[in-house]
PDB file of C-alpha atoms in Angstrom:
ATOM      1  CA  UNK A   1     -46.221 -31.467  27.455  1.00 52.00           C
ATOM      2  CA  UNK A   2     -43.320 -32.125  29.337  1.00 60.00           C
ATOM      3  CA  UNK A   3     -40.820 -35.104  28.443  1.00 72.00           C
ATOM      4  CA  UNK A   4     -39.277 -36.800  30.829  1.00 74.00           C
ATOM      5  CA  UNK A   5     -35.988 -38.638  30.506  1.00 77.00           C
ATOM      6  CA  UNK A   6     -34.513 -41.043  33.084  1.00 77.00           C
ATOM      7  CA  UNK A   7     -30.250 -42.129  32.964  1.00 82.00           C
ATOM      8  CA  UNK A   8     -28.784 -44.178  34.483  1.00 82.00           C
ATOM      9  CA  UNK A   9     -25.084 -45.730  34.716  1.00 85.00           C
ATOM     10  CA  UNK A  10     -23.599 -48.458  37.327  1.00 85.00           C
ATOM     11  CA  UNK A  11     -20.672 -50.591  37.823  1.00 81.00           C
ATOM     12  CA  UNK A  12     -19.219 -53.558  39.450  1.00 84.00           C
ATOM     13  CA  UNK A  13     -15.868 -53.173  40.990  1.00 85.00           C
ATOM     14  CA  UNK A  14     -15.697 -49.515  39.758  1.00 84.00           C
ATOM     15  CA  UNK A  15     -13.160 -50.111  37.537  1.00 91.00           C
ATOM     16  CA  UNK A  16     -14.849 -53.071  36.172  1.00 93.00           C
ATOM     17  CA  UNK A  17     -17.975 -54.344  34.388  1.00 94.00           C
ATOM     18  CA  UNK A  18     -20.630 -51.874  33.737  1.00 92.00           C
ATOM     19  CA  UNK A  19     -23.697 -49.994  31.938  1.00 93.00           C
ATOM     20  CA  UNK A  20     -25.992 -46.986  31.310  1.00 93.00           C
ATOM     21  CA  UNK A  21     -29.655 -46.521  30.045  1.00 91.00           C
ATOM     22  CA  UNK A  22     -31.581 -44.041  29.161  1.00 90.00           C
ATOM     23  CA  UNK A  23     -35.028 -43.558  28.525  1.00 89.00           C
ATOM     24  CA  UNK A  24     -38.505 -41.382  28.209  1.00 87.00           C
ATOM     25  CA  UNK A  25     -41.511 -41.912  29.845  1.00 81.00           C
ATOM     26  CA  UNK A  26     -44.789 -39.601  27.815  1.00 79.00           C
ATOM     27  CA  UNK A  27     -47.861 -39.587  29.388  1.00 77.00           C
ATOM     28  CA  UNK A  28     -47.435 -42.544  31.149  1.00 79.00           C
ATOM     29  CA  UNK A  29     -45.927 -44.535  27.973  1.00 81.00           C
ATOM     30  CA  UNK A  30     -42.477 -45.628  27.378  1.00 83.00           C
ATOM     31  CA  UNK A  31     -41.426 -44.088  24.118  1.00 83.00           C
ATOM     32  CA  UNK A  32     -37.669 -44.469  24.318  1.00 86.00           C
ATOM     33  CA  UNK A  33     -34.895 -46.609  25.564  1.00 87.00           C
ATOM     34  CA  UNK A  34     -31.649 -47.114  24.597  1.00 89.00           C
ATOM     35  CA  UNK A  35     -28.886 -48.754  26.639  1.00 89.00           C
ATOM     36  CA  UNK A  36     -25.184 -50.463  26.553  1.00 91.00           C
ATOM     37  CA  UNK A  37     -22.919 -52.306  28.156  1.00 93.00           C
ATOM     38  CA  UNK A  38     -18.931 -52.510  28.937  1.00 93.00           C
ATOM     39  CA  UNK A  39     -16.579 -54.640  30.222  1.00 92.00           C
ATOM     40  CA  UNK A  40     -14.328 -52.384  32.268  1.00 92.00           C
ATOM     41  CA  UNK A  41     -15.557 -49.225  32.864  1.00 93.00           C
ATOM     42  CA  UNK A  42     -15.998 -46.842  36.116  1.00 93.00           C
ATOM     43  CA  UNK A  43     -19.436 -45.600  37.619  1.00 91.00           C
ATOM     44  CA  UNK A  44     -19.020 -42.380  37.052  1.00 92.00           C
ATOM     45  CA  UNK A  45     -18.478 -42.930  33.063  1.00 94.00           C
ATOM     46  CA  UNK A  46     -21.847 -44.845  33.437  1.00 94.00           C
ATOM     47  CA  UNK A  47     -23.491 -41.602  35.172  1.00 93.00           C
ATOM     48  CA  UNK A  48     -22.130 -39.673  32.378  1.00 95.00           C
ATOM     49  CA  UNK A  49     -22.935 -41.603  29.179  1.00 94.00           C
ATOM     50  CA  UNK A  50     -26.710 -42.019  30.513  1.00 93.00           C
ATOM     51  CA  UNK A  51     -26.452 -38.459  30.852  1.00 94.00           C
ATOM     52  CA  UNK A  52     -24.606 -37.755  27.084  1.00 94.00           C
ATOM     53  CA  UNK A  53     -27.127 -40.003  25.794  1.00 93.00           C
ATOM     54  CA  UNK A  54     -30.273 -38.672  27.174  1.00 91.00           C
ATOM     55  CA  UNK A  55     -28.772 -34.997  25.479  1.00 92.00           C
ATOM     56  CA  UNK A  56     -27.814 -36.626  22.109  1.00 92.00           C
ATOM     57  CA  UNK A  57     -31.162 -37.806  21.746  1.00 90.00           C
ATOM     58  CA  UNK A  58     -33.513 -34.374  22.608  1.00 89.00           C
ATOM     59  CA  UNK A  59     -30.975 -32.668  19.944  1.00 90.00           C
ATOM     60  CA  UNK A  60     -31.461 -35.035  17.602  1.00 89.00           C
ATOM     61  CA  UNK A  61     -35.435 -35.065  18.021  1.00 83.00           C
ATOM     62  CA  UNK A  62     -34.761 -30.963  18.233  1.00 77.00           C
ATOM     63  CA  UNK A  63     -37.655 -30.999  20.562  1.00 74.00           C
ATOM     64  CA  UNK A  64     -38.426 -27.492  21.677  1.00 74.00           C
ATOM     65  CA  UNK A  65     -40.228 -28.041  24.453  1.00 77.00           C
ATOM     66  CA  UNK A  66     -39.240 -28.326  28.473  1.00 80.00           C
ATOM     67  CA  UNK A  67     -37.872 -31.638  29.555  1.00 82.00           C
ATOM     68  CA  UNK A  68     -36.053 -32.675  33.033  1.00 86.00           C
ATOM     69  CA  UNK A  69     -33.422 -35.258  33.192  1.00 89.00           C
ATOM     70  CA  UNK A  70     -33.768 -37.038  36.018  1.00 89.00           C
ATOM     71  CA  UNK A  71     -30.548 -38.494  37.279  1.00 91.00           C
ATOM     72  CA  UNK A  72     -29.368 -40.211  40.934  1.00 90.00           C
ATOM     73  CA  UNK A  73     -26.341 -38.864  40.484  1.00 91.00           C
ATOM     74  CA  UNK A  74     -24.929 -36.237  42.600  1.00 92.00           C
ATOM     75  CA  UNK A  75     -21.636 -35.759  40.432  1.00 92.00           C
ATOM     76  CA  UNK A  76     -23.978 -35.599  36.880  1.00 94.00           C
ATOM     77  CA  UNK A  77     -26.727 -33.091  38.240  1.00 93.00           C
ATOM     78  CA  UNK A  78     -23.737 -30.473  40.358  1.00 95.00           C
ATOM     79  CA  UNK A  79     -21.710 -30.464  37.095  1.00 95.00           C
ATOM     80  CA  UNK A  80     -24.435 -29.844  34.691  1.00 94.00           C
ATOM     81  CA  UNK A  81     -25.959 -27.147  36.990  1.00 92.00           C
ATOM     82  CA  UNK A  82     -22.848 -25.903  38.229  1.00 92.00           C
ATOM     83  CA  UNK A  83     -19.540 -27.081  36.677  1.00 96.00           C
ATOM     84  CA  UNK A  84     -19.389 -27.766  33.304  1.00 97.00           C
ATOM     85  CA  UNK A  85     -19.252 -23.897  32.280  1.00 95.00           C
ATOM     86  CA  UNK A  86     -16.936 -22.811  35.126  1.00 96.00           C
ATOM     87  CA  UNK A  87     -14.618 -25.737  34.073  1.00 97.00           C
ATOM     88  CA  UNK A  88     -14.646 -24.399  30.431  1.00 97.00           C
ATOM     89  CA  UNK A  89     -13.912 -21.240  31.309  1.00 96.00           C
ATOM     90  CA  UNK A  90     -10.924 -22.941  33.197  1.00 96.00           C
ATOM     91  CA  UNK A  91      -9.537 -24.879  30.789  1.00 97.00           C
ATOM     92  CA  UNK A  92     -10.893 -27.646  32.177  1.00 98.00           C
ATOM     93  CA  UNK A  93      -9.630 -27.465  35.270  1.00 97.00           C
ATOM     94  CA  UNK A  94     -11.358 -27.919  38.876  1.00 95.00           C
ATOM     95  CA  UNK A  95     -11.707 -25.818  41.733  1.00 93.00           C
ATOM     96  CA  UNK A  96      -8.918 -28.134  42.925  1.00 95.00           C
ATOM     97  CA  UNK A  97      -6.685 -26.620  40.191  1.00 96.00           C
ATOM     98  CA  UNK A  98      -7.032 -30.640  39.070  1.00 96.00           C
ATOM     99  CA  UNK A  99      -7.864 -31.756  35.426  1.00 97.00           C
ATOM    100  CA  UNK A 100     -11.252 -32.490  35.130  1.00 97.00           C
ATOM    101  CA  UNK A 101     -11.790 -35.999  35.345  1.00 96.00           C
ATOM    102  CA  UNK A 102     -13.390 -38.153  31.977  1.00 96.00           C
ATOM    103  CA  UNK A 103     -12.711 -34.831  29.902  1.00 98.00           C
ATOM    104  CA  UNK A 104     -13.871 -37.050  26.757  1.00 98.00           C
ATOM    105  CA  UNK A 105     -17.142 -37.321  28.014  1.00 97.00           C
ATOM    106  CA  UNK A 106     -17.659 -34.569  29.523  1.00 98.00           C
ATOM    107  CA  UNK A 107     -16.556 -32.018  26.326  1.00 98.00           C
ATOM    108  CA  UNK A 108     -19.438 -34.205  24.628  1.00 98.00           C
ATOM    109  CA  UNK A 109     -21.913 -33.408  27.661  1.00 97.00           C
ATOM    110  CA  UNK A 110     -20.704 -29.423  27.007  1.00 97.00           C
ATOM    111  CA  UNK A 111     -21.250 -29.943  23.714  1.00 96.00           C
ATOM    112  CA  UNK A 112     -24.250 -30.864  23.710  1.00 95.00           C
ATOM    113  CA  UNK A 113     -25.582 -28.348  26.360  1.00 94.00           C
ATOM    114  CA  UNK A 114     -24.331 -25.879  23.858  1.00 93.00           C
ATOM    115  CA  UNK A 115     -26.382 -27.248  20.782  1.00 91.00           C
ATOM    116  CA  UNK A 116     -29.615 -26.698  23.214  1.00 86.00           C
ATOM    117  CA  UNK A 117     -28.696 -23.637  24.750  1.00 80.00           C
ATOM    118  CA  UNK A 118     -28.307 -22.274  20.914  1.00 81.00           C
ATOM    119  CA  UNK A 119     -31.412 -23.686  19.632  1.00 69.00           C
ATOM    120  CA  UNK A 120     -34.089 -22.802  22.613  1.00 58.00           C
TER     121      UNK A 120
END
C-alpha cells in the first residue's frame, strides 16, 4: 500500500500572516491531518513546515513502506531531490556561494531525511 501525504504552506503579504497543513489520504480515507497557523511568517517557511511535518510524522509512525509527498512547491520538491545534500556538503551554502535561506528549517528537513534514509 502506498501512503500518500499532501503539504501545504501559504501566506498573505509574504512576510505576513500565514499557515501549513499536512495530511494522508489511505485508500480513499483521510487518516491524518495536522495543521497551524502564524501571524507573520513567509511562504516559503509555510512550504517548508508542511514539508518538515509530513517527515516528522512517517518517522514517528516508522512506516516502512513507499510513500510520495506531494507538494506544489517548486522550491520544497528541487531541494529535497536536489539540494539539501549538496548544501550539507557545503556548509550550507548555495550554488550562489549564499547562505542557505531558513537554515532552521531546513537542518530539521535534513534531519529528518537522514532518520529515513537510515531506517529503510
Amino acid at each position: 500500500m502506498v501512503r500518500i501525504f499532501t503539504t501545504d504552506g501559504s501566506c498573505s503579504c509574504n512576510p505576513g500572516p500565514g499557515g501549513y497543513a499536512a495530511c494522508e489520504w489511505n485508500e480513499d480515507e483521510l487518516t491524518w491531518v495536522k495543521h497551524e497557523t502564524f501571524e507573520n511568517t513567509t511562504n516559503n517557511r509555510m512550504e517548508l513546515s508542511a514539508i518538515l511535518l509530513a517527515l516528522a510524522y512517517i518517522n514517528s509512525k516508522e512506516i516502512e513502506e513507499e510513500f510520495i509527498i506531494y507538494s506544489d512547491s517548486a522550491y520544497c520538491v528541487n531541494m529535497i531531490n536536489n539540494w539539501i545534500y549538496k548544501w550539507s556538503k557545503n556548509g550550507w551554502i548555495t550554488s550562489k556561494k549564499m547562505p542557505v535561506e531558513n537554515l532552521d528549517l531546513v537542518k530539521k528537513i535534513y534531519k529528518e531525511l537522514l532518520i529515513l534514509k537510515n531506517t529503510k
